[in-house]
PDB file of C-alpha atoms in Angstrom:
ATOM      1  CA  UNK A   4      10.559  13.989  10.924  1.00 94.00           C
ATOM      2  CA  UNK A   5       7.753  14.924   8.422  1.00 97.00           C
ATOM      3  CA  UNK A   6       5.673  13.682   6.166  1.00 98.00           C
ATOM      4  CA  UNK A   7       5.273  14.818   2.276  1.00 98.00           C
ATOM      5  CA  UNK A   8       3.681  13.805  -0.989  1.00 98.00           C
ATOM      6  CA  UNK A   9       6.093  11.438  -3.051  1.00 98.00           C
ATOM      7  CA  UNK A  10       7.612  12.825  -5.910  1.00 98.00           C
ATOM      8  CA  UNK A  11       9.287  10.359  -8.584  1.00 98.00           C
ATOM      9  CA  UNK A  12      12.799  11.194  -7.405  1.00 98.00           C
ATOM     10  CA  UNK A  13      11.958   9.121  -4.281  1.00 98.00           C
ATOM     11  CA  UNK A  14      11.514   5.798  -6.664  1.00 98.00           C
ATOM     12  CA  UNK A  15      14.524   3.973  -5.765  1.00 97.00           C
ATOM     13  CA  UNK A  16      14.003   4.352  -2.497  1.00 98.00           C
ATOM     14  CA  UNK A  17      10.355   3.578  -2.459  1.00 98.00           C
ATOM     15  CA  UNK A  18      10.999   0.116  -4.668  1.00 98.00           C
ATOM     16  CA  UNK A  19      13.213  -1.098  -1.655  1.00 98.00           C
ATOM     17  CA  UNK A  20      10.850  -0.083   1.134  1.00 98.00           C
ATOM     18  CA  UNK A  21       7.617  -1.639  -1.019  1.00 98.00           C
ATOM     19  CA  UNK A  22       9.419  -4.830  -1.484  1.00 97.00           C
ATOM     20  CA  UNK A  23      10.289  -4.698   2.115  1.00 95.00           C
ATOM     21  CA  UNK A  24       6.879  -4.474   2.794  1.00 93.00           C
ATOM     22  CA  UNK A  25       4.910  -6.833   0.101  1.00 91.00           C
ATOM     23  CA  UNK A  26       7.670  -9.583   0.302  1.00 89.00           C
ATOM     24  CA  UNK A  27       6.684 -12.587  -1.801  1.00 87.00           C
ATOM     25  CA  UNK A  28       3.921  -9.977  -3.607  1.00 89.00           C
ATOM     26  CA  UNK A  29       6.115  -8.137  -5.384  1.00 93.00           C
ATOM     27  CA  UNK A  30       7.030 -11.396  -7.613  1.00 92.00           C
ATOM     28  CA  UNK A  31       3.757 -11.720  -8.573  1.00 89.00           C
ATOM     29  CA  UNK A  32       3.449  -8.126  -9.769  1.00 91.00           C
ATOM     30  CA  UNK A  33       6.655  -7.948 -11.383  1.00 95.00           C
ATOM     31  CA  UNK A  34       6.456 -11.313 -12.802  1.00 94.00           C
ATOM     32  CA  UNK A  35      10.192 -11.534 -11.819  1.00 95.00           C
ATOM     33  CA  UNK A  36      12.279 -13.437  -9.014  1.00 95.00           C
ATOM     34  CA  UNK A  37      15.700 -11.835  -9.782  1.00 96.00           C
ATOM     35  CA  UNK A  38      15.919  -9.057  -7.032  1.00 97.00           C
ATOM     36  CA  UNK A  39      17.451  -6.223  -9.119  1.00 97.00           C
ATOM     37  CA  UNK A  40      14.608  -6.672 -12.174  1.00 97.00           C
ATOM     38  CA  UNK A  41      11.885  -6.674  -9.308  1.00 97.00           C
ATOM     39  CA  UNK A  42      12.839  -3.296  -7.536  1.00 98.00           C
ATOM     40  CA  UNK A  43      13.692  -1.408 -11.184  1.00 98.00           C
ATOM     41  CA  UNK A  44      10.020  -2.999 -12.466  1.00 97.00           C
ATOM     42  CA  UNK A  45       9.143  -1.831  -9.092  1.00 98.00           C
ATOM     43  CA  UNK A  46      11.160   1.822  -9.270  1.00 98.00           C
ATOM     44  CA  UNK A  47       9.321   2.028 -12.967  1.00 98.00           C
ATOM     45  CA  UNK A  48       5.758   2.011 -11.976  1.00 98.00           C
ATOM     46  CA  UNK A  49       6.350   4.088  -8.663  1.00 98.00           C
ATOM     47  CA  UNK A  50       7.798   7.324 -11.310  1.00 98.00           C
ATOM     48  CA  UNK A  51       4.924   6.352 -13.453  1.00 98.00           C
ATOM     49  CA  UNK A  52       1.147   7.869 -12.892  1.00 97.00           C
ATOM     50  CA  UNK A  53      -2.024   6.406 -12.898  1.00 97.00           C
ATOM     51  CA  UNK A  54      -0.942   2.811 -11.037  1.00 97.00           C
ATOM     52  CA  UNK A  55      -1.310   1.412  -8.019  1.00 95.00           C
ATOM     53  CA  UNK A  56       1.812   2.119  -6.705  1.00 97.00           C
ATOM     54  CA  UNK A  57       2.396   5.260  -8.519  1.00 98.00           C
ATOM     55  CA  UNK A  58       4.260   8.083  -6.151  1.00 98.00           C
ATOM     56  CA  UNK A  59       0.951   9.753  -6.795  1.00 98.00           C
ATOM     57  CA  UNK A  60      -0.524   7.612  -4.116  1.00 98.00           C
ATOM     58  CA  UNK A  61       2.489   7.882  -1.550  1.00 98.00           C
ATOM     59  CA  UNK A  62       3.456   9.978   0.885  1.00 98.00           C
ATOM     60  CA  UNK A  63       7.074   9.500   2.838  1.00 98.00           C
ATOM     61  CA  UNK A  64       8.066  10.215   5.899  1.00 98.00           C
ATOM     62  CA  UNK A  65      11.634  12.396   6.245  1.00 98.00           C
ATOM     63  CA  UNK A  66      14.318  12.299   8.467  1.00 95.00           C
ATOM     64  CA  UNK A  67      17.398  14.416   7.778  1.00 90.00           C
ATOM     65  CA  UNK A  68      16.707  14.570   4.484  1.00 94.00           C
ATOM     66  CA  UNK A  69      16.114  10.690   3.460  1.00 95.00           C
ATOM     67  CA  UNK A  70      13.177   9.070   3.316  1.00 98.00           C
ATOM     68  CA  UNK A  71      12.689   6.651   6.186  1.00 98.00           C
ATOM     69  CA  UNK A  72       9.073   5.331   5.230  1.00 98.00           C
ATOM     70  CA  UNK A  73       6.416   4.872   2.855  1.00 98.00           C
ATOM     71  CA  UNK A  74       2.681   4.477   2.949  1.00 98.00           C
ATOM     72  CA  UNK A  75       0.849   3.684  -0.385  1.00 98.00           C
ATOM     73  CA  UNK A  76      -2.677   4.483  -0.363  1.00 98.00           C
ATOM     74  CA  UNK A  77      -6.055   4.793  -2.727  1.00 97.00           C
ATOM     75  CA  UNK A  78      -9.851   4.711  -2.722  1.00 96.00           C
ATOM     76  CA  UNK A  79     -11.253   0.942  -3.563  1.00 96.00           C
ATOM     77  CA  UNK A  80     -13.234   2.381  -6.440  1.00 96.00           C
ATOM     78  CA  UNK A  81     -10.157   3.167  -8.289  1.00 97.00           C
ATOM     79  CA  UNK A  82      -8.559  -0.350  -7.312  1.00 95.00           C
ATOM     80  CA  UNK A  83      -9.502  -2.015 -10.719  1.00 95.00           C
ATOM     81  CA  UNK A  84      -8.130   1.640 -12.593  1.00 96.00           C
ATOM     82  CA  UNK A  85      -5.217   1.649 -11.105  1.00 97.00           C
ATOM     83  CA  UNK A  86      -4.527  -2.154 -11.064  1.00 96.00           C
ATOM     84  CA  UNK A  87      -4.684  -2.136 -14.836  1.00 96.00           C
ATOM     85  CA  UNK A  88      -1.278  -0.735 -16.178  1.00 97.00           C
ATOM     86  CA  UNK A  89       0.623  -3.455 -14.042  1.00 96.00           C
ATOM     87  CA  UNK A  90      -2.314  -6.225 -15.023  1.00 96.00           C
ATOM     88  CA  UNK A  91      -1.228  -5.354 -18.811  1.00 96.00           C
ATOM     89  CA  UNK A  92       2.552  -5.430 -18.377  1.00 95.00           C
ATOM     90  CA  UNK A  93       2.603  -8.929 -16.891  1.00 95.00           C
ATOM     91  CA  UNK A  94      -0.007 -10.056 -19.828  1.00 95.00           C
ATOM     92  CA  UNK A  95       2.241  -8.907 -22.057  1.00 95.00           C
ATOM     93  CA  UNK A  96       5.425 -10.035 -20.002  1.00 93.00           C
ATOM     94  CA  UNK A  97       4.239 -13.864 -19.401  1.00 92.00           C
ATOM     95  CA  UNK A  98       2.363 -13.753 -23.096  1.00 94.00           C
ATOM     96  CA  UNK A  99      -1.175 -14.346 -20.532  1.00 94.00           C
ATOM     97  CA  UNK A 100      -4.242 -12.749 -21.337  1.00 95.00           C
ATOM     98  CA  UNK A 101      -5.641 -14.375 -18.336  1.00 94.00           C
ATOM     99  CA  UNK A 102      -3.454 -12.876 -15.381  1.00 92.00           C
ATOM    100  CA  UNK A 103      -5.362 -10.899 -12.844  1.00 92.00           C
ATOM    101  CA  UNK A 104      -4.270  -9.191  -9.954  1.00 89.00           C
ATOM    102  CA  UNK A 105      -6.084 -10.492  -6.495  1.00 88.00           C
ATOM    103  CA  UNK A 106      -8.837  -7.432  -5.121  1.00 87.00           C
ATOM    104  CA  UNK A 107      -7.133  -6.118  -1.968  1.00 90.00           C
ATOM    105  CA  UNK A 108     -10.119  -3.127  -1.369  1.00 92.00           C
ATOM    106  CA  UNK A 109     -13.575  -3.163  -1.005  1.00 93.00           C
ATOM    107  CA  UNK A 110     -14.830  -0.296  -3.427  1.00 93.00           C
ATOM    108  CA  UNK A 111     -15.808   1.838  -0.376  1.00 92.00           C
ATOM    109  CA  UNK A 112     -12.446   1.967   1.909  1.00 96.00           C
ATOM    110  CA  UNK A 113      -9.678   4.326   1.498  1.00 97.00           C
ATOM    111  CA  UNK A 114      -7.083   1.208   1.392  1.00 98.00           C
ATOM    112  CA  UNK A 115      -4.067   1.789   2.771  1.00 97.00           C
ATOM    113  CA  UNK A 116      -1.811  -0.570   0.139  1.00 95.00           C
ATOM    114  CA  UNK A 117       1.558  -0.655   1.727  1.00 96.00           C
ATOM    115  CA  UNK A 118       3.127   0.737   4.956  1.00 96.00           C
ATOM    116  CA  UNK A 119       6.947   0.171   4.681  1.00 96.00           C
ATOM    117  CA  UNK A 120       9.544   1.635   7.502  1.00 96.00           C
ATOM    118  CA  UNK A 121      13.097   1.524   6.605  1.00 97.00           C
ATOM    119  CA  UNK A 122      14.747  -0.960   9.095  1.00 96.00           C
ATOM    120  CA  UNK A 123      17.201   1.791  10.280  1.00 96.00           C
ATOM    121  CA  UNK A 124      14.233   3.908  11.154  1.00 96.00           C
ATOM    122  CA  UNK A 125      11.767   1.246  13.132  1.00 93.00           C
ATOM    123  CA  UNK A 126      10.718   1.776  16.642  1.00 91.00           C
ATOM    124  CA  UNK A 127      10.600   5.305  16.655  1.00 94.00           C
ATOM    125  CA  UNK A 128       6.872   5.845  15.902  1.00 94.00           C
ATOM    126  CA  UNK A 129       6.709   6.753  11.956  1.00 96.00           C
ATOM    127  CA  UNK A 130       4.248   3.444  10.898  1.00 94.00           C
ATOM    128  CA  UNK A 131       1.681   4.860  13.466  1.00 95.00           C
ATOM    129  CA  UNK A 132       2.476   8.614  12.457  1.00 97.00           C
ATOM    130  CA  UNK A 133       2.163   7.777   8.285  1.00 97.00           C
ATOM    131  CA  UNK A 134      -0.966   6.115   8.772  1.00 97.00           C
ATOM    132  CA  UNK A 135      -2.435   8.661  11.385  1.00 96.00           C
ATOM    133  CA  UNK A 136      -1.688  11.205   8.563  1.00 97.00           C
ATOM    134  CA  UNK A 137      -3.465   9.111   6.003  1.00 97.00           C
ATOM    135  CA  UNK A 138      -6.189   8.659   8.465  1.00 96.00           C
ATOM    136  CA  UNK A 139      -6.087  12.746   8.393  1.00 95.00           C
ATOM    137  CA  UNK A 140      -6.243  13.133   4.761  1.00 95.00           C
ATOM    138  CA  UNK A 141      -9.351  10.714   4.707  1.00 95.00           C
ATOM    139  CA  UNK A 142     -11.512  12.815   7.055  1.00 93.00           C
ATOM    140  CA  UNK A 143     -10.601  15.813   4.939  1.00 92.00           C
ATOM    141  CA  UNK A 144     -11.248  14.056   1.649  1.00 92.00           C
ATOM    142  CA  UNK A 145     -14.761  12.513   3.719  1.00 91.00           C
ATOM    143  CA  UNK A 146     -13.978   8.925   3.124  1.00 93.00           C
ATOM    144  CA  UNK A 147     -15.578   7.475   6.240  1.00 94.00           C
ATOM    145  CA  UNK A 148     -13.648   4.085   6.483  1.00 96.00           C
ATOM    146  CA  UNK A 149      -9.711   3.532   5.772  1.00 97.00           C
ATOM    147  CA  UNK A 150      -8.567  -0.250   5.445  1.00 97.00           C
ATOM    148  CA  UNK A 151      -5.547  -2.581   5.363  1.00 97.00           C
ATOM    149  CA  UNK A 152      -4.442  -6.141   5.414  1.00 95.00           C
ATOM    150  CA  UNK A 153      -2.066  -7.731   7.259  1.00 93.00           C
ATOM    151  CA  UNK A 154      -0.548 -11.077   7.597  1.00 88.00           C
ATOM    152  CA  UNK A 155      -1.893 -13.540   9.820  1.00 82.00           C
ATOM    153  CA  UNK A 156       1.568 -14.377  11.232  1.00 84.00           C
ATOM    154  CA  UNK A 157       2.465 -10.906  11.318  1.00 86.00           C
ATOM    155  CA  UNK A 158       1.894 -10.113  15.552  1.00 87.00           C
ATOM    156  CA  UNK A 159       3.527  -6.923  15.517  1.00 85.00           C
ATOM    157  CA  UNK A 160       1.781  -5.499  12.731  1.00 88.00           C
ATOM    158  CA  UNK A 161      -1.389  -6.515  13.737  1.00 90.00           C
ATOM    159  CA  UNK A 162      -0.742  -5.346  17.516  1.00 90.00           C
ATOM    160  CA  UNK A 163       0.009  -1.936  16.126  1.00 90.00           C
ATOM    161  CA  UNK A 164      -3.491  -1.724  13.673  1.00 95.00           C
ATOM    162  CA  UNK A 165      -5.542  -2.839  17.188  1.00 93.00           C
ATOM    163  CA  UNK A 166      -4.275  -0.286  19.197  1.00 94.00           C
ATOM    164  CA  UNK A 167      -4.628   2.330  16.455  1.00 95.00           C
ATOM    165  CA  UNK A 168      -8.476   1.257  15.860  1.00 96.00           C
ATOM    166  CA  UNK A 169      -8.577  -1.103  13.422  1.00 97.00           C
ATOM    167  CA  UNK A 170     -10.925  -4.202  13.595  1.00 96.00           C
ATOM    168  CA  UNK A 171     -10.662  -7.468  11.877  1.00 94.00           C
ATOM    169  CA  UNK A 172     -13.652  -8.037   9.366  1.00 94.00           C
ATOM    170  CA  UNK A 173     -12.592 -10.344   6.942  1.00 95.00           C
ATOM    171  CA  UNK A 174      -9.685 -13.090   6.063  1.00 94.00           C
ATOM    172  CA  UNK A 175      -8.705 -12.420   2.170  1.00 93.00           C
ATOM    173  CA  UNK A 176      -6.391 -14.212   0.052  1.00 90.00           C
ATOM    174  CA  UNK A 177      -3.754 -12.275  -1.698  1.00 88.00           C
ATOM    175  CA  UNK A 178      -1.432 -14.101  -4.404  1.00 83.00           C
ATOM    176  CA  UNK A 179      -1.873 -17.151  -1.958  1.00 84.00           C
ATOM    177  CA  UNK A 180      -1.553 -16.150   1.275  1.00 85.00           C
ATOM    178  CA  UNK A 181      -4.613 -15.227   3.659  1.00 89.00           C
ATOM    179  CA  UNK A 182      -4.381 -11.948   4.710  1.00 92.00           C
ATOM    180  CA  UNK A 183      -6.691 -10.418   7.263  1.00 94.00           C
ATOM    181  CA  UNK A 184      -8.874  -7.183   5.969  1.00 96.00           C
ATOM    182  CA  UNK A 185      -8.818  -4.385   8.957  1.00 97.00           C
ATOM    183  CA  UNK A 186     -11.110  -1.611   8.546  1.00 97.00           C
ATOM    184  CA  UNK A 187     -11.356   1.452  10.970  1.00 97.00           C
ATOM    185  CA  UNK A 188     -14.153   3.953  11.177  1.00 95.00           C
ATOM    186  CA  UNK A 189     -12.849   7.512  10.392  1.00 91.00           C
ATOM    187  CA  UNK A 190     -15.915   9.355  10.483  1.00 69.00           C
ATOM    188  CA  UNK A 191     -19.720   7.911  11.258  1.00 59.00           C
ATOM    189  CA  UNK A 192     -21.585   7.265   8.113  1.00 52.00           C
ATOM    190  CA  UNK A 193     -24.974   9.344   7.781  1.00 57.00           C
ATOM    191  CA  UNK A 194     -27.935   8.450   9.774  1.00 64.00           C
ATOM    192  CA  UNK A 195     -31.059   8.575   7.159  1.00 66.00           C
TER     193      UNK A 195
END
């Protein structure tokens, strides 16, 4: 296995494991409940730049050749930036100039978005390796705290953020559902 930047031939791919991952989310982004219309609205903005869930912000994991996870990440201070391109398509889709997309980071976290293992692939390690690699990328870009939510009912999930580090700080509710915020201290801020 190893892990790479996304490129947009990974898209199809990608809009399986990020509905995978987001569930019930993906609806609300899309704006669609037909399955095929959500992963090519899905496929669309993941070969697009300058979104949220742009292949810009992904790296995959590889195994013989396929990709056998995803991890979607960006800074919090980009959040609204990169929200806006899918906040305008569903305006425009549902005729609503009042949709909004819920805030997922705080504007100081590298937020890790979505962490998606393809089910053929689980067990063997590569959610823990993607987000130790992200966790590596943050040191080197000096972002001092990475965050994620996870679903309350979600054990497993939130078994593996403990024993990687991460701490509960918050509950948050995403397009509904409470979610609790995990952060995780990369690097100690500065002492002044």
């Amino acid at each position: 296995m190893y892990i790479r930047k996304a490129t947009p031939e990974d898209a199809s791919k990608a809009a399986v494991l990020i509905r995978l991952a987001i569930k019930e989310i993906a609806e609300a982004l899309t704006g669609e409940t037909d399955e095929e219309k959500i992963l090519t609205i899905l496929a669309g903005f993941f070969k697009k730049s300058g979104n949220r869930i742009s292949y810009e912000n992904t790296f995959v994991s590889v195994h013989d050749g396929e990709v056998s996870g995803l991890i979607i990440t960006y800074h919090g201070k980009d959040a609204q930036e990169l929200d806006a391109p899918i906040v305008e398509q569903l305006r425009q889709k549902l005729n609503d100039p009042n949709i909004t997309i819920d805030k997922e980071a705080e504007v100081d976290d590298l937020y890790l978005d979505t962490i998606s293992v393809d089910p053929n692939y689980q067990g063997k390690g590569i959610g823990s390796a993607l987000i130790q690699y992200v966790e590596e990328y943050a040191k080197q870009m000096g972002y001092p705290r990475v965050s994620l939510v996870v679903e309350n009912e979600n054990e497993g999930a939130s078994r593996l953020y403990n024993k990687l580090g991460y701490k509960e700080l918050k509950t948050v509710t995403i397009s509904g559902y409470d979610f609790g915020y995990l952060i995780k201290q990369i690097e100690e801020p500065p002492v002044f």
